[in-house]
Short mmCIF file of C-alpha atoms in Angstrom, two decimals:
data_model
loop_
_atom_site.label_atom_id
_atom_site.label_comp_id
_atom_site.label_asym_id
_atom_site.label_seq_id
_atom_site.Cartn_x
_atom_site.Cartn_y
_atom_site.Cartn_z
CA MET O 1 73.04 94.21 58.75
CA LYS O 2 73.28 90.56 57.65
CA LEU O 3 70.71 87.99 58.72
CA SER O 4 73.30 86.13 60.78
CA GLN O 5 74.18 89.35 62.62
CA LEU O 6 70.49 90.07 63.28
CA ALA O 7 70.08 86.58 64.69
CA ALA O 8 73.08 87.08 66.97
CA VAL O 9 71.71 90.39 68.23
CA ALA O 10 68.33 88.74 68.85
CA VAL O 11 69.93 85.97 70.92
CA VAL O 12 71.88 88.51 72.99
CA SER O 13 68.77 90.66 73.46
CA ILE O 14 66.70 87.70 74.64
CA ALA O 15 69.42 86.65 77.05
CA GLU O 16 69.70 90.19 78.40
CA LEU O 17 65.91 90.45 78.75
CA ALA O 18 65.80 87.18 80.71
CA HIS O 19 68.60 88.44 82.96
CA CYS O 20 66.83 91.77 83.51
CA GLY O 21 63.61 89.91 84.31
CA SER O 22 65.35 87.93 87.05
CA MET O 23 66.53 91.28 88.41
CA GLN O 24 62.93 92.57 88.33
CA ASN O 25 63.90 95.50 86.13
CA VAL O 26 61.44 94.80 83.31
CA PRO O 27 57.72 93.96 83.39
CA GLY O 28 56.89 90.41 84.38
CA ALA O 29 56.96 87.97 81.45
CA GLY O 30 54.05 86.06 83.01
CA ASN O 31 51.70 89.02 83.49
CA ARG O 32 49.64 88.24 80.39
CA ARG O 33 49.14 84.60 81.34
CA ALA O 34 48.02 85.66 84.83
CA GLU O 35 45.42 87.98 83.35
CA ILE O 36 43.99 85.20 81.17
CA ILE O 37 43.64 82.97 84.24
CA SER O 38 42.07 85.64 86.45
CA ARG O 39 39.55 86.80 83.86
CA ASP O 40 38.38 83.20 83.46
CA SER O 41 37.73 82.79 87.20
CA PRO O 42 34.16 83.35 88.50
CA ALA O 43 35.56 83.92 92.01
CA VAL O 44 37.90 86.65 90.83
CA LYS O 45 35.37 88.34 88.54
CA ARG O 46 32.80 88.40 91.35
CA SER O 47 35.30 89.96 93.76
CA PHE O 48 36.46 92.56 91.25
CA ALA O 49 32.89 93.57 90.38
CA TYR O 50 32.13 93.97 94.10
CA LEU O 51 35.15 96.26 94.58
CA LEU O 52 34.04 98.49 91.71
CA ARG O 53 30.51 98.72 93.14
CA GLN O 54 31.95 99.72 96.49
CA ALA O 55 34.23 102.34 94.96
CA ALA O 56 31.21 103.89 93.24
CA THR O 57 29.54 104.49 96.65
CA ILE O 58 32.29 106.84 97.87
CA GLN O 59 30.81 110.30 98.41
CA ASN O 60 33.89 112.48 98.09
CA PRO O 61 34.09 113.10 94.31
CA THR O 62 37.90 113.25 94.16
CA LEU O 63 38.34 110.10 96.22
CA ARG O 64 35.65 108.28 94.24
CA THR O 65 37.05 109.28 90.84
CA GLN O 66 40.63 108.41 91.76
CA THR O 67 39.66 105.08 93.32
CA VAL O 68 37.58 103.94 90.35
CA ASP O 69 40.36 104.98 88.00
CA ALA O 70 43.06 103.17 89.97
CA LEU O 71 41.06 99.92 90.07
CA SER O 72 39.46 99.78 86.66
CA ASN O 73 41.45 101.86 84.18
CA PRO O 74 44.10 99.68 82.49
CA LEU O 75 45.78 102.87 81.23
CA THR O 76 45.76 104.66 84.59
CA CYS O 77 48.80 106.87 85.19
CA VAL O 78 51.04 105.80 88.07
CA ARG O 79 51.28 109.31 89.46
CA HIS O 80 54.16 108.88 91.89
CA ARG O 81 56.32 107.65 89.01
CA ALA O 82 55.48 110.46 86.58
CA GLY O 83 58.69 112.03 85.28
CA VAL O 84 60.85 109.95 87.62
CA ASP O 85 64.00 109.27 85.62
CA LEU O 86 67.20 107.54 86.76
CA THR O 87 68.65 110.71 88.28
CA LEU O 88 65.52 111.33 90.33
CA LYS O 89 65.36 107.70 91.40
CA LYS O 90 68.88 107.95 92.79
CA ALA O 91 67.97 111.14 94.63
CA ILE O 92 64.89 109.51 96.17
CA LEU O 93 66.92 106.51 97.31
CA LYS O 94 69.50 108.82 98.85
CA ASN O 95 66.78 110.75 100.69
CA LEU O 96 65.35 107.50 102.04
CA ALA O 97 68.81 106.43 103.21
CA ASP O 98 69.56 109.82 104.78
CA ALA O 99 66.25 109.63 106.66
CA GLY O 100 67.07 106.15 107.98
CA LEU O 101 64.15 104.67 106.05
CA ILE O 102 66.10 102.17 103.97
CA ASP O 103 68.87 99.88 105.18
CA ALA O 104 71.95 99.52 102.96
CA ARG O 105 72.43 95.97 104.24
CA ASP O 106 69.27 94.88 102.44
CA GLU O 107 70.27 95.93 98.92
CA ALA O 108 72.63 93.11 97.94
CA SER O 109 70.10 90.41 98.75
CA PHE O 110 67.25 91.89 96.72
CA PRO O 111 66.90 91.09 92.98
CA GLY O 112 67.86 94.30 91.19
CA GLY O 113 68.67 96.08 94.43
CA PHE O 114 66.82 99.09 95.80
CA MET O 115 66.28 100.47 92.31
CA ALA O 116 64.00 97.52 91.46
CA GLY O 117 62.50 97.25 94.94
CA VAL O 118 61.36 100.87 95.29
CA PHE O 119 60.68 101.39 91.58
CA PRO O 120 59.09 98.20 90.19
CA PRO O 121 58.94 98.18 86.36
CA VAL O 122 56.16 100.04 84.58
CA PHE O 123 55.37 100.76 80.95
CA ASP O 124 56.47 104.15 79.60
CA GLU O 125 59.09 104.47 82.32
CA GLY O 126 60.09 108.07 83.07
CA SER O 127 57.22 109.59 81.08
CA GLN O 128 54.53 111.87 82.48
CA CYS O 129 52.10 108.93 82.40
CA PRO O 130 53.80 105.66 83.33
CA ARG O 131 51.37 102.72 83.13
CA LEU O 132 50.96 99.56 85.15
CA ALA O 133 52.61 96.47 83.69
CA GLN O 134 49.62 94.34 84.68
CA SER O 135 45.98 95.10 85.35
CA PHE O 136 44.52 95.11 88.85
CA ILE O 137 42.46 91.97 88.19
CA ALA O 138 45.56 89.89 87.39
CA ALA O 139 47.53 90.71 90.54
CA PRO O 140 48.04 88.28 93.44
CA GLY O 141 47.34 89.06 97.08
CA SER O 142 50.90 88.58 98.32
CA ILE O 143 54.28 87.02 97.61
CA PHE O 144 54.30 83.59 95.96
CA GLY O 145 53.36 80.98 98.54
CA GLY O 146 51.75 83.66 100.71
CA HIS O 147 48.06 84.42 101.18
CA HIS O 148 45.99 84.77 97.98
CA SER O 149 49.09 84.19 95.87
CA TYR O 150 47.35 83.40 92.60
CA PRO O 151 46.07 85.43 89.64
CA GLY O 152 43.22 87.59 90.90
CA GLY O 153 44.05 86.91 94.52
CA LEU O 154 44.33 90.65 95.18
CA ALA O 155 40.66 91.22 94.29
CA VAL O 156 39.58 88.30 96.50
CA HIS O 157 41.71 89.54 99.40
CA GLU O 158 40.41 93.10 99.10
CA MET O 159 36.80 91.93 98.96
CA THR O 160 37.34 90.13 102.26
CA ASN O 161 38.93 93.20 103.84
CA GLU O 162 36.26 95.52 102.43
CA ILE O 163 33.42 93.48 103.94
CA SER O 164 35.29 93.28 107.25
CA ALA O 165 35.82 97.04 107.40
CA ILE O 166 32.18 97.83 106.65
CA ASN O 167 30.94 95.37 109.25
CA LEU O 168 33.42 96.58 111.87
CA ALA O 169 32.36 100.20 111.31
CA ALA O 170 28.71 99.22 111.73
CA GLN O 171 29.66 97.41 114.94
CA TYR O 172 31.50 100.47 116.30
CA ARG O 173 28.53 102.71 115.54
CA GLU O 174 26.08 100.27 117.10
CA VAL O 175 28.06 99.61 120.28
CA TYR O 176 29.74 102.94 120.94
CA LEU O 177 27.66 105.64 119.26
CA SER O 178 24.19 104.41 120.12
CA PRO O 179 24.35 102.41 123.37
CA SER O 180 21.11 103.95 124.70
CA ARG O 181 18.91 103.93 121.61
CA GLN O 182 15.72 101.99 121.92
CA VAL O 183 14.59 99.03 119.88
CA HIS O 184 11.51 99.68 117.75
CA ALA O 185 9.47 96.88 116.17
CA GLY O 186 12.18 94.39 116.96
CA LYS O 187 14.94 96.44 115.31
CA PRO O 188 17.20 99.22 116.60
CA ARG O 189 16.23 102.70 115.50
CA PRO O 190 18.59 104.26 112.93
CA ILE O 191 21.59 106.02 114.38
CA SER O 192 21.35 109.80 114.33
CA THR O 193 23.12 111.44 111.38
CA GLN O 194 24.94 113.51 113.96
CA TRP O 195 26.79 110.39 115.16
CA GLN O 196 27.02 108.55 111.84
CA GLY O 197 29.56 111.09 110.61
CA LEU O 198 31.96 110.47 113.49
CA ILE O 199 33.24 107.50 111.50
CA SER O 200 33.90 108.42 107.88
CA GLN O 201 32.25 105.87 105.60
CA ASP O 202 34.42 107.08 102.72
CA SER O 203 37.54 106.09 104.66
CA ILE O 204 35.99 102.80 105.73
CA VAL O 205 35.09 101.92 102.13
CA GLY O 206 38.11 103.42 100.37
CA ALA O 207 41.05 102.46 102.60
CA PRO O 208 40.83 98.68 101.96
CA LEU O 209 40.62 99.38 98.23
CA TRP O 210 43.76 101.54 98.28
CA HIS O 211 45.94 99.86 100.87
CA ASP O 212 46.99 96.91 98.69
CA TRP O 213 46.68 98.68 95.34
CA ALA O 214 50.45 98.80 94.79
CA LYS O 215 50.64 95.00 94.85
CA VAL O 216 49.79 95.41 91.15
CA LEU O 217 53.20 97.09 90.83
CA VAL O 218 55.17 94.92 93.23
CA PHE O 219 53.91 91.38 92.66
CA GLN O 220 54.30 90.91 88.94
CA TRP O 221 54.40 87.47 87.37
CA ASN O 222 57.42 85.57 86.12
CA GLU O 223 57.25 83.41 83.04
CA ASP O 224 57.23 80.22 85.12
CA GLY O 225 54.12 81.31 87.02
CA SER O 226 55.95 82.46 90.14
CA GLU O 227 56.12 86.09 91.32
CA PHE O 228 58.50 88.97 91.84
CA ALA O 229 59.98 89.32 95.33
CA GLU O 230 59.07 92.28 97.54
CA LEU O 231 61.44 94.68 99.27
CA ASN O 232 60.85 95.66 102.89
CA PHE O 233 61.81 99.22 103.84
CA ALA O 234 60.62 102.37 105.69
CA GLY O 235 63.02 101.82 108.58
CA ASN O 236 66.28 100.15 109.53
CA GLY O 237 64.53 97.47 111.55
CA ARG O 238 66.39 98.26 114.76
CA THR O 239 66.09 101.85 116.02
CA ASP O 240 63.04 103.10 114.19
CA ASN O 241 61.14 104.41 117.25
CA TYR O 242 62.57 107.93 117.23
CA GLY O 243 66.04 106.45 117.70
CA SER O 244 64.96 103.89 120.28
CA ALA O 245 64.38 100.18 119.72
CA GLY O 246 61.70 99.60 117.12
CA ASP O 247 61.07 98.07 113.71
CA SER O 248 58.97 99.89 111.14
CA GLN O 249 60.13 98.03 108.05
CA THR O 250 57.21 96.85 105.94
CA GLY O 251 56.39 95.64 102.44
CA ALA O 252 57.03 98.02 99.55
CA HIS O 253 53.40 97.72 98.43
CA HIS O 254 52.31 99.51 101.60
CA ILE O 255 54.63 102.47 101.05
CA LEU O 256 54.11 102.74 97.30
CA GLY O 257 50.33 102.67 97.71
CA LEU O 258 50.60 105.57 100.16
CA ALA O 259 52.87 107.45 97.77
CA GLU O 260 50.26 107.08 95.05
CA SER O 261 47.46 108.29 97.33
CA MET O 262 49.52 111.32 98.31
CA LYS O 263 50.35 112.11 94.71
CA ARG O 264 46.66 111.95 93.83
CA LYS O 265 46.01 114.47 96.64
CA LEU O 266 43.70 112.26 98.68
CA PRO O 267 42.60 113.68 102.07
CA ALA O 268 44.93 113.43 105.06
CA ASP O 269 42.48 111.51 107.25
CA PHE O 270 42.00 109.01 104.44
CA VAL O 271 45.72 108.54 103.76
CA ILE O 272 46.46 108.01 107.47
CA THR O 273 43.63 105.48 107.64
CA GLN O 274 45.20 103.70 104.67
CA ALA O 275 48.60 103.81 106.40
CA SER O 276 47.16 102.13 109.50
CA ALA O 277 46.54 98.81 107.75
CA HIS O 278 49.79 97.23 108.94
CA ALA O 279 49.64 98.69 112.46
CA SER O 280 47.12 100.85 114.25
CA PRO O 281 48.91 103.98 115.57
CA THR O 282 48.00 103.01 119.14
CA LEU O 283 49.70 101.17 122.00
CA SER O 284 53.15 102.66 121.21
CA ASN O 285 52.93 101.94 117.47
CA GLU O 286 52.39 105.50 116.23
CA TYR O 287 56.04 105.73 115.15
CA LYS O 288 55.46 102.96 112.58
CA VAL O 289 52.66 104.83 110.83
CA VAL O 290 54.71 108.03 111.02
CA ASN O 291 57.68 106.35 109.33
CA TRP O 292 55.48 104.84 106.64
CA LEU O 293 54.07 108.26 105.84
CA ARG O 294 57.57 109.77 105.85
CA ALA O 295 58.85 107.13 103.43
CA ALA O 296 55.83 107.47 101.14
CA ALA O 297 56.20 111.25 101.03
CA ILE O 298 59.85 110.92 99.99
CA VAL O 299 58.92 108.50 97.21
CA ALA O 300 56.09 110.82 96.11
CA GLN O 301 58.29 113.94 96.51
CA ILE O 302 55.70 115.49 98.83
CA ASP O 303 56.21 117.83 101.79
CA VAL O 304 54.71 115.53 104.40
CA ILE O 305 54.10 118.34 106.92
CA GLY O 306 52.93 120.96 104.44
CA ALA O 307 50.47 118.47 102.94
CA GLY O 308 49.01 117.84 106.40
CA TYR O 309 49.95 114.18 106.72
CA LEU O 310 52.21 114.75 109.76
CA ALA O 311 52.76 117.45 112.39
CA VAL O 312 55.54 118.34 114.83
CA ASP O 313 54.93 118.00 118.59
CA HIS O 314 56.45 119.92 121.51
CA GLN O 315 59.45 117.57 121.52
CA GLY O 316 60.18 118.23 117.87
CA ARG O 317 58.99 114.76 116.85
CA LEU O 318 56.86 114.01 113.83
CA ARG O 319 53.43 112.84 114.91
CA LEU O 320 50.07 112.18 113.33
CA PRO O 321 48.15 115.44 113.09
CA ALA O 322 44.97 116.16 115.05
CA LEU O 323 42.28 116.21 112.38
CA ARG O 324 38.63 117.31 112.04
CA GLN O 325 37.29 118.85 115.27
CA LEU O 326 40.41 117.69 117.05
CA GLY O 327 42.29 120.34 115.15
CA SER O 328 41.71 122.68 118.08
CA LEU O 329 43.72 120.38 120.33
CA ASP O 330 47.38 121.25 120.22
CA LEU O 331 50.03 118.55 119.99
CA ASN O 332 52.37 121.04 121.66
CA SER O 333 50.32 120.93 124.85
CA ALA O 334 51.89 117.64 125.95
CA SER O 335 48.43 116.19 126.42
CA PRO O 336 48.46 112.91 128.37
CA SER O 337 46.05 111.39 125.85
CA GLN O 338 46.54 110.60 122.20
CA VAL O 339 44.35 113.33 120.72
CA ASN O 340 45.31 112.52 117.13
CA LEU O 341 43.52 109.18 116.87
CA LEU O 342 40.49 108.51 114.68
CA ALA O 343 38.43 105.34 115.00
CA GLU O 344 38.90 104.63 111.29
CA TYR O 345 42.59 103.96 111.85
CA SER O 346 41.96 101.03 114.18
CA ILE O 347 38.97 99.75 112.21
CA HIS O 348 41.02 99.56 109.04
CA ASN O 349 43.84 97.84 110.85
CA LEU O 350 41.46 95.21 112.25
CA SER O 351 39.86 94.64 108.84
CA ASP O 352 43.23 93.66 107.33
CA SER O 353 43.46 90.45 109.37
CA ASP O 354 42.26 87.83 106.93
CA PHE O 355 45.83 86.55 106.70
CA THR O 356 45.35 84.69 110.00
CA TYR O 357 43.34 82.09 108.08
CA ALA O 358 44.54 82.80 104.55
CA VAL O 359 48.22 82.06 105.26
CA PRO O 360 47.70 78.54 106.66
CA ALA O 361 45.08 77.98 103.97
CA ILE O 362 47.55 78.57 101.15
CA HIS O 363 50.12 76.29 102.77
CA SER O 364 47.56 73.50 103.13
CA ALA O 365 46.15 74.02 99.65
CA GLU O 366 49.64 73.85 98.11
CA TRP O 367 50.17 70.48 99.81
CA ILE O 368 46.78 69.15 98.75
CA LEU O 369 47.22 70.23 95.13
CA GLU O 370 50.64 68.64 94.99
CA LYS O 371 49.25 65.34 96.30
CA LEU O 372 46.53 65.29 93.64
CA ALA O 373 48.65 66.66 90.78
CA PRO O 374 49.65 63.27 89.25
CA GLU O 375 45.98 62.32 88.87
CA PHE O 376 45.53 65.30 86.59
CA GLY O 377 48.76 64.84 84.64
CA TYR O 378 50.92 67.45 86.37
CA ASP O 379 54.40 67.11 87.83
CA PRO O 380 55.45 69.70 90.46
CA ALA O 381 59.02 69.39 89.15
CA ASP O 382 57.88 70.85 85.83
CA VAL O 383 57.48 74.27 87.43
CA PRO O 384 56.24 76.39 84.49
CA ARG O 385 53.57 73.89 83.42
CA TYR O 386 52.58 73.07 87.00
CA ASN O 387 52.16 76.72 88.02
CA ASN O 388 50.68 78.15 84.84
CA HIS O 389 48.22 75.39 84.01
CA TYR O 390 47.40 73.71 87.32
CA ARG O 391 48.37 75.42 90.59
CA ASN O 392 47.54 79.01 89.63
CA VAL O 393 44.38 78.02 87.78
CA ALA O 394 43.06 75.86 90.60
CA LEU O 395 43.68 78.49 93.26
CA SER O 396 42.31 81.33 91.14
CA ASN O 397 39.05 79.46 90.54
CA LEU O 398 38.61 77.71 93.88
CA THR O 399 40.68 79.79 96.37
CA ALA O 400 42.91 78.25 99.02
CA GLU O 401 40.43 79.06 101.77
CA ARG O 402 37.64 77.13 100.05
CA LEU O 403 39.93 74.15 99.48
CA LEU O 404 41.00 74.05 103.13
CA MET O 405 37.41 74.29 104.39
CA ILE O 406 36.37 71.47 102.09
CA TYR O 407 39.37 69.35 102.98
CA SER O 408 38.93 69.94 106.73
CA GLN O 409 35.29 68.83 106.65
CA LYS O 410 35.07 66.32 103.81
CA GLY O 411 38.59 65.12 103.08
CA ILE O 412 40.76 64.92 99.99
CA ALA O 413 38.11 63.11 97.94
CA ALA O 414 35.94 66.23 98.02
CA VAL O 415 38.84 68.37 96.83
CA ARG O 416 39.40 65.88 94.02
CA THR O 417 35.79 66.45 92.97
CA GLU O 418 36.38 70.21 92.83
CA LEU O 419 39.42 69.70 90.60
CA ARG O 420 37.53 67.30 88.37
CA SER O 421 34.97 70.04 87.85
CA LEU O 422 37.75 72.31 86.59
CA ARG O 423 38.99 69.52 84.33
CA ALA O 424 35.47 69.11 82.93
CA GLN O 425 35.55 72.81 82.06
CA SER O 426 38.91 72.32 80.33
CA LYS O 427 40.59 74.70 82.80
CA ILE O 428 43.22 72.29 84.10
#
């Protein structure tokens, strides 16, 4: 082939690659830049190290090994994508549609359609060991402009949730499992081992680490420093409550993370705890968790009942199974109480509430950074340079929450000082 022909092919290939990237069908062109930023951030590195220490404390050997691998192994296999070729992808999407867990009306508006939304790009696509297109430490905590939406934001977000879950579990044990224990030498006596086990510490520690894991898949980085969009599915948004009014649609990261946990054969009580992050299966919300588990099982090609993640009640409806000692209680008995509820489900749900401060924090931080940008030589209109060398770097190192706290108490001058510190370190 002549040089001129090679050049022409190269131009076409680059154009096609750019088009595919906008459709979210190929790994994010900005993933490498995001990793450089995150690995240079003390805040991110501290959070990531904390998560790994927590994962190492898990007692169940399978859960511990799989969790450490998922977080720290850059070559980890994405199990729910192993051997999933185009034909199988189409079959999975059809199964989701037939089950009412994906809404055809949503496809046209999503970049790349359902194929890109349910199957974000990975390396070694279709092989027996597909690999993540970015490492865990580089991933953001949510969609661009959402909470923790900067390189490494996922680790920071999960550290917050992990600490919350551990503290909430300790609170539940103190208040509900030992209300009559006496204080000795100014401190409460340790809770009896008999009662400690009523709340699984493995689920408390592991669920926050796994719940958002698939954000590594979903929220990849574009070349201009923005992020991939996220598909919402696992319902039609209208009649998801066993045919009655209800909306169980949720972010793809939630479903894909569950699919990965199922494929790695993690315990049922743990997977249901993980599934409860976006809604505790209480107060008429059980159907949401049920639908999320159904959707995840379809993506993972798992028999959701046979694997013990769901059970059928006396009305023929899929319900959460009664686990542990509650296994002797029969869902077919039409019990007036919800006998299939573990405390871990609600604790994990409560621990995933940092967004109540983190969302307004990112909005305020974006505004503050934009106001100060000209002083540091950045123009918000120059999107790639602004995001890659100023906005993402500042947020990764300082966090939006820190900036809002400083601004709220000390004003914009104090934020300027923080940014000048980054400039002195040649980071921005």
